[in-house]
Amino acid sequence: SIRILCASELIGSVIGKSGANVRRVEQQTGARIKVQEIDKDASGERLIIVSSNEIPTEPISPTIEALILLHDKVSAPSEKHHSSTTVQGLLYHQTKLVVFLGKVGR
């Protein structure tokens, strides 16, 4: 699974009316998408979890395909920052961070 952060002001466009966008991406890719609220007072962000049963022989990962389809909605410019800068966060489990950063962060 992949976990990404989304600004709360953008989550409506990610989910869509009555969850239509999420259902469309799930049906198109076979991935599962969950949106969770983080601490309301802390960050003003939502956690989006995209996961699927990966099949090694398939050329395209359903998880990655769903993430690509959601990307434009998640990465829209944030109103809080009043610029064209996009704010994104990708969350890694601590056991996988060593693979991402490398030994001693190099």
PDB file of C-alpha atoms in Angstrom:
ATOM      1  CA  SER A   1       0.000   0.000   0.000  1.00  0.00           C
ATOM      2  CA  ILE A   2       0.966   3.617  -0.493  1.00  0.00           C
ATOM      3  CA  ARG A   3      -0.010   6.346   1.950  1.00  0.00           C
ATOM      4  CA  ILE A   4      -0.138   9.974   0.911  1.00  0.00           C
ATOM      5  CA  LEU A   5      -1.210  13.169   2.612  1.00  0.00           C
ATOM      6  CA  CYS A   6      -3.791  15.475   1.085  1.00  0.00           C
ATOM      7  CA  ALA A   7      -4.751  18.960   2.242  1.00  0.00           C
ATOM      8  CA  SER A   8      -8.252  18.909   3.742  1.00  0.00           C
ATOM      9  CA  GLU A   9      -9.401  21.635   1.346  1.00  0.00           C
ATOM     10  CA  LEU A  10      -8.662  19.317  -1.599  1.00  0.00           C
ATOM     11  CA  ILE A  11     -10.150  16.106  -0.233  1.00  0.00           C
ATOM     12  CA  GLY A  12     -13.610  16.842  -1.644  1.00  0.00           C
ATOM     13  CA  SER A  13     -12.279  16.845  -5.197  1.00  0.00           C
ATOM     14  CA  VAL A  14     -10.373  13.622  -4.510  1.00  0.00           C
ATOM     15  CA  ILE A  15     -13.418  11.805  -3.106  1.00  0.00           C
ATOM     16  CA  GLY A  16     -15.986  13.335  -5.474  1.00  0.00           C
ATOM     17  CA  LYS A  17     -19.701  13.701  -4.907  1.00  0.00           C
ATOM     18  CA  SER A  18     -20.863  10.798  -2.711  1.00  0.00           C
ATOM     19  CA  GLY A  19     -17.498   9.069  -3.316  1.00  0.00           C
ATOM     20  CA  ALA A  20     -17.882   8.943  -7.112  1.00  0.00           C
ATOM     21  CA  ASN A  21     -14.199   9.663  -7.888  1.00  0.00           C
ATOM     22  CA  VAL A  22     -12.949   7.036  -5.454  1.00  0.00           C
ATOM     23  CA  ARG A  23     -15.365   4.405  -6.799  1.00  0.00           C
ATOM     24  CA  ARG A  24     -14.407   5.222 -10.408  1.00  0.00           C
ATOM     25  CA  VAL A  25     -10.667   4.822  -9.699  1.00  0.00           C
ATOM     26  CA  GLU A  26     -11.280   1.637  -7.690  1.00  0.00           C
ATOM     27  CA  GLN A  27     -13.333   0.115 -10.516  1.00  0.00           C
ATOM     28  CA  GLN A  28     -10.858   1.216 -13.192  1.00  0.00           C
ATOM     29  CA  THR A  29      -7.758  -0.086 -11.410  1.00  0.00           C
ATOM     30  CA  GLY A  30      -8.894  -2.759  -8.961  1.00  0.00           C
ATOM     31  CA  ALA A  31      -7.124  -0.886  -6.140  1.00  0.00           C
ATOM     32  CA  ARG A  32      -8.743  -0.041  -2.802  1.00  0.00           C
ATOM     33  CA  ILE A  33      -8.756   3.568  -1.629  1.00  0.00           C
ATOM     34  CA  LYS A  34      -9.402   4.664   1.957  1.00  0.00           C
ATOM     35  CA  VAL A  35      -9.458   8.235   3.209  1.00  0.00           C
ATOM     36  CA  GLN A  36      -8.810   8.771   6.891  1.00  0.00           C
ATOM     37  CA  GLU A  37      -8.882  11.868   8.990  1.00  0.00           C
ATOM     38  CA  ILE A  38      -5.707  12.619  10.894  1.00  0.00           C
ATOM     39  CA  ASP A  39      -5.956  14.578  14.145  1.00  0.00           C
ATOM     40  CA  LYS A  40      -8.362  17.432  13.297  1.00  0.00           C
ATOM     41  CA  ASP A  41      -6.428  20.027  15.267  1.00  0.00           C
ATOM     42  CA  ALA A  42      -2.944  19.077  14.128  1.00  0.00           C
ATOM     43  CA  SER A  43      -2.262  19.240  10.407  1.00  0.00           C
ATOM     44  CA  GLY A  44      -5.453  19.926   8.489  1.00  0.00           C
ATOM     45  CA  GLU A  45      -4.559  16.995   6.248  1.00  0.00           C
ATOM     46  CA  ARG A  46      -6.176  13.698   5.352  1.00  0.00           C
ATOM     47  CA  LEU A  47      -4.468  10.374   4.880  1.00  0.00           C
ATOM     48  CA  ILE A  48      -5.202   8.530   1.635  1.00  0.00           C
ATOM     49  CA  ILE A  49      -4.309   4.849   1.606  1.00  0.00           C
ATOM     50  CA  VAL A  50      -4.129   3.158  -1.801  1.00  0.00           C
ATOM     51  CA  SER A  51      -3.617  -0.599  -1.842  1.00  0.00           C
ATOM     52  CA  SER A  52      -4.228  -3.658  -3.983  1.00  0.00           C
ATOM     53  CA  ASN A  53      -3.372  -7.299  -4.447  1.00  0.00           C
ATOM     54  CA  GLU A  54      -0.290  -7.053  -6.609  1.00  0.00           C
ATOM     55  CA  ILE A  55       0.288  -9.637  -9.332  1.00  0.00           C
ATOM     56  CA  PRO A  56       4.011  -9.803 -10.202  1.00  0.00           C
ATOM     57  CA  THR A  57       3.355 -10.845 -13.800  1.00  0.00           C
ATOM     58  CA  GLU A  58       1.131  -7.818 -14.514  1.00  0.00           C
ATOM     59  CA  PRO A  59       2.994  -4.944 -16.222  1.00  0.00           C
ATOM     60  CA  ILE A  60       1.139  -2.230 -14.279  1.00  0.00           C
ATOM     61  CA  SER A  61       0.619  -2.120 -10.521  1.00  0.00           C
ATOM     62  CA  PRO A  62      -3.033  -1.347  -9.633  1.00  0.00           C
ATOM     63  CA  THR A  63      -1.791   0.665  -6.637  1.00  0.00           C
ATOM     64  CA  ILE A  64       0.501   2.848  -8.764  1.00  0.00           C
ATOM     65  CA  GLU A  65      -2.141   3.255 -11.475  1.00  0.00           C
ATOM     66  CA  ALA A  66      -4.692   4.456  -8.892  1.00  0.00           C
ATOM     67  CA  LEU A  67      -2.131   6.824  -7.396  1.00  0.00           C
ATOM     68  CA  ILE A  68      -1.434   8.328 -10.834  1.00  0.00           C
ATOM     69  CA  LEU A  69      -5.163   8.846 -11.443  1.00  0.00           C
ATOM     70  CA  LEU A  70      -5.538  10.587  -8.067  1.00  0.00           C
ATOM     71  CA  HIS A  71      -2.363  12.656  -8.394  1.00  0.00           C
ATOM     72  CA  ASP A  72      -3.807  15.728 -10.139  1.00  0.00           C
ATOM     73  CA  LYS A  73      -6.498  16.120  -7.509  1.00  0.00           C
ATOM     74  CA  VAL A  74      -4.144  15.547  -4.575  1.00  0.00           C
ATOM     75  CA  SER A  75      -1.422  17.863  -5.898  1.00  0.00           C
ATOM     76  CA  ALA A  76      -3.536  20.914  -6.759  1.00  0.00           C
ATOM     77  CA  PRO A  77      -2.047  24.163  -5.392  1.00  0.00           C
ATOM     78  CA  SER A  78      -2.925  24.702  -1.761  1.00  0.00           C
ATOM     79  CA  GLU A  79      -4.986  27.815  -0.958  1.00  0.00           C
ATOM     80  CA  LYS A  80      -3.202  28.105   2.385  1.00  0.00           C
ATOM     81  CA  HIS A  81       0.123  28.758   0.653  1.00  0.00           C
ATOM     82  CA  HIS A  82      -1.246  31.328  -1.873  1.00  0.00           C
ATOM     83  CA  SER A  83       1.094  30.241  -4.629  1.00  0.00           C
ATOM     84  CA  SER A  84       1.453  27.719  -7.405  1.00  0.00           C
ATOM     85  CA  THR A  85       3.526  25.494  -5.116  1.00  0.00           C
ATOM     86  CA  THR A  86       2.029  22.087  -4.520  1.00  0.00           C
ATOM     87  CA  VAL A  87       2.198  20.478  -1.121  1.00  0.00           C
ATOM     88  CA  GLN A  88       2.389  16.695  -0.962  1.00  0.00           C
ATOM     89  CA  GLY A  89       3.472  14.106   1.496  1.00  0.00           C
ATOM     90  CA  LEU A  90       4.325  10.481   0.931  1.00  0.00           C
ATOM     91  CA  LEU A  91       4.409   8.346   4.065  1.00  0.00           C
ATOM     92  CA  TYR A  92       6.736   5.399   4.530  1.00  0.00           C
ATOM     93  CA  HIS A  93       6.564   2.761   7.212  1.00  0.00           C
ATOM     94  CA  GLN A  94       9.670   2.885   9.370  1.00  0.00           C
ATOM     95  CA  THR A  95      10.722  -0.609   8.262  1.00  0.00           C
ATOM     96  CA  LYS A  96      10.759   0.539   4.618  1.00  0.00           C
ATOM     97  CA  LEU A  97      12.524   3.857   5.220  1.00  0.00           C
ATOM     98  CA  VAL A  98      15.966   2.231   5.244  1.00  0.00           C
ATOM     99  CA  VAL A  99      15.329   0.985   1.700  1.00  0.00           C
ATOM    100  CA  PHE A 100      14.269   4.493   0.614  1.00  0.00           C
ATOM    101  CA  LEU A 101      17.046   6.476   2.335  1.00  0.00           C
ATOM    102  CA  GLY A 102      19.845   3.958   2.115  1.00  0.00           C
ATOM    103  CA  LYS A 103      22.417   3.185   4.752  1.00  0.00           C
ATOM    104  CA  VAL A 104      23.102   6.177   7.023  1.00  0.00           C
ATOM    105  CA  GLY A 105      20.792   8.378   4.889  1.00  0.00           C
ATOM    106  CA  ARG A 106      23.030   8.440   1.826  1.00  0.00           C
TER     107      ARG A 106
END
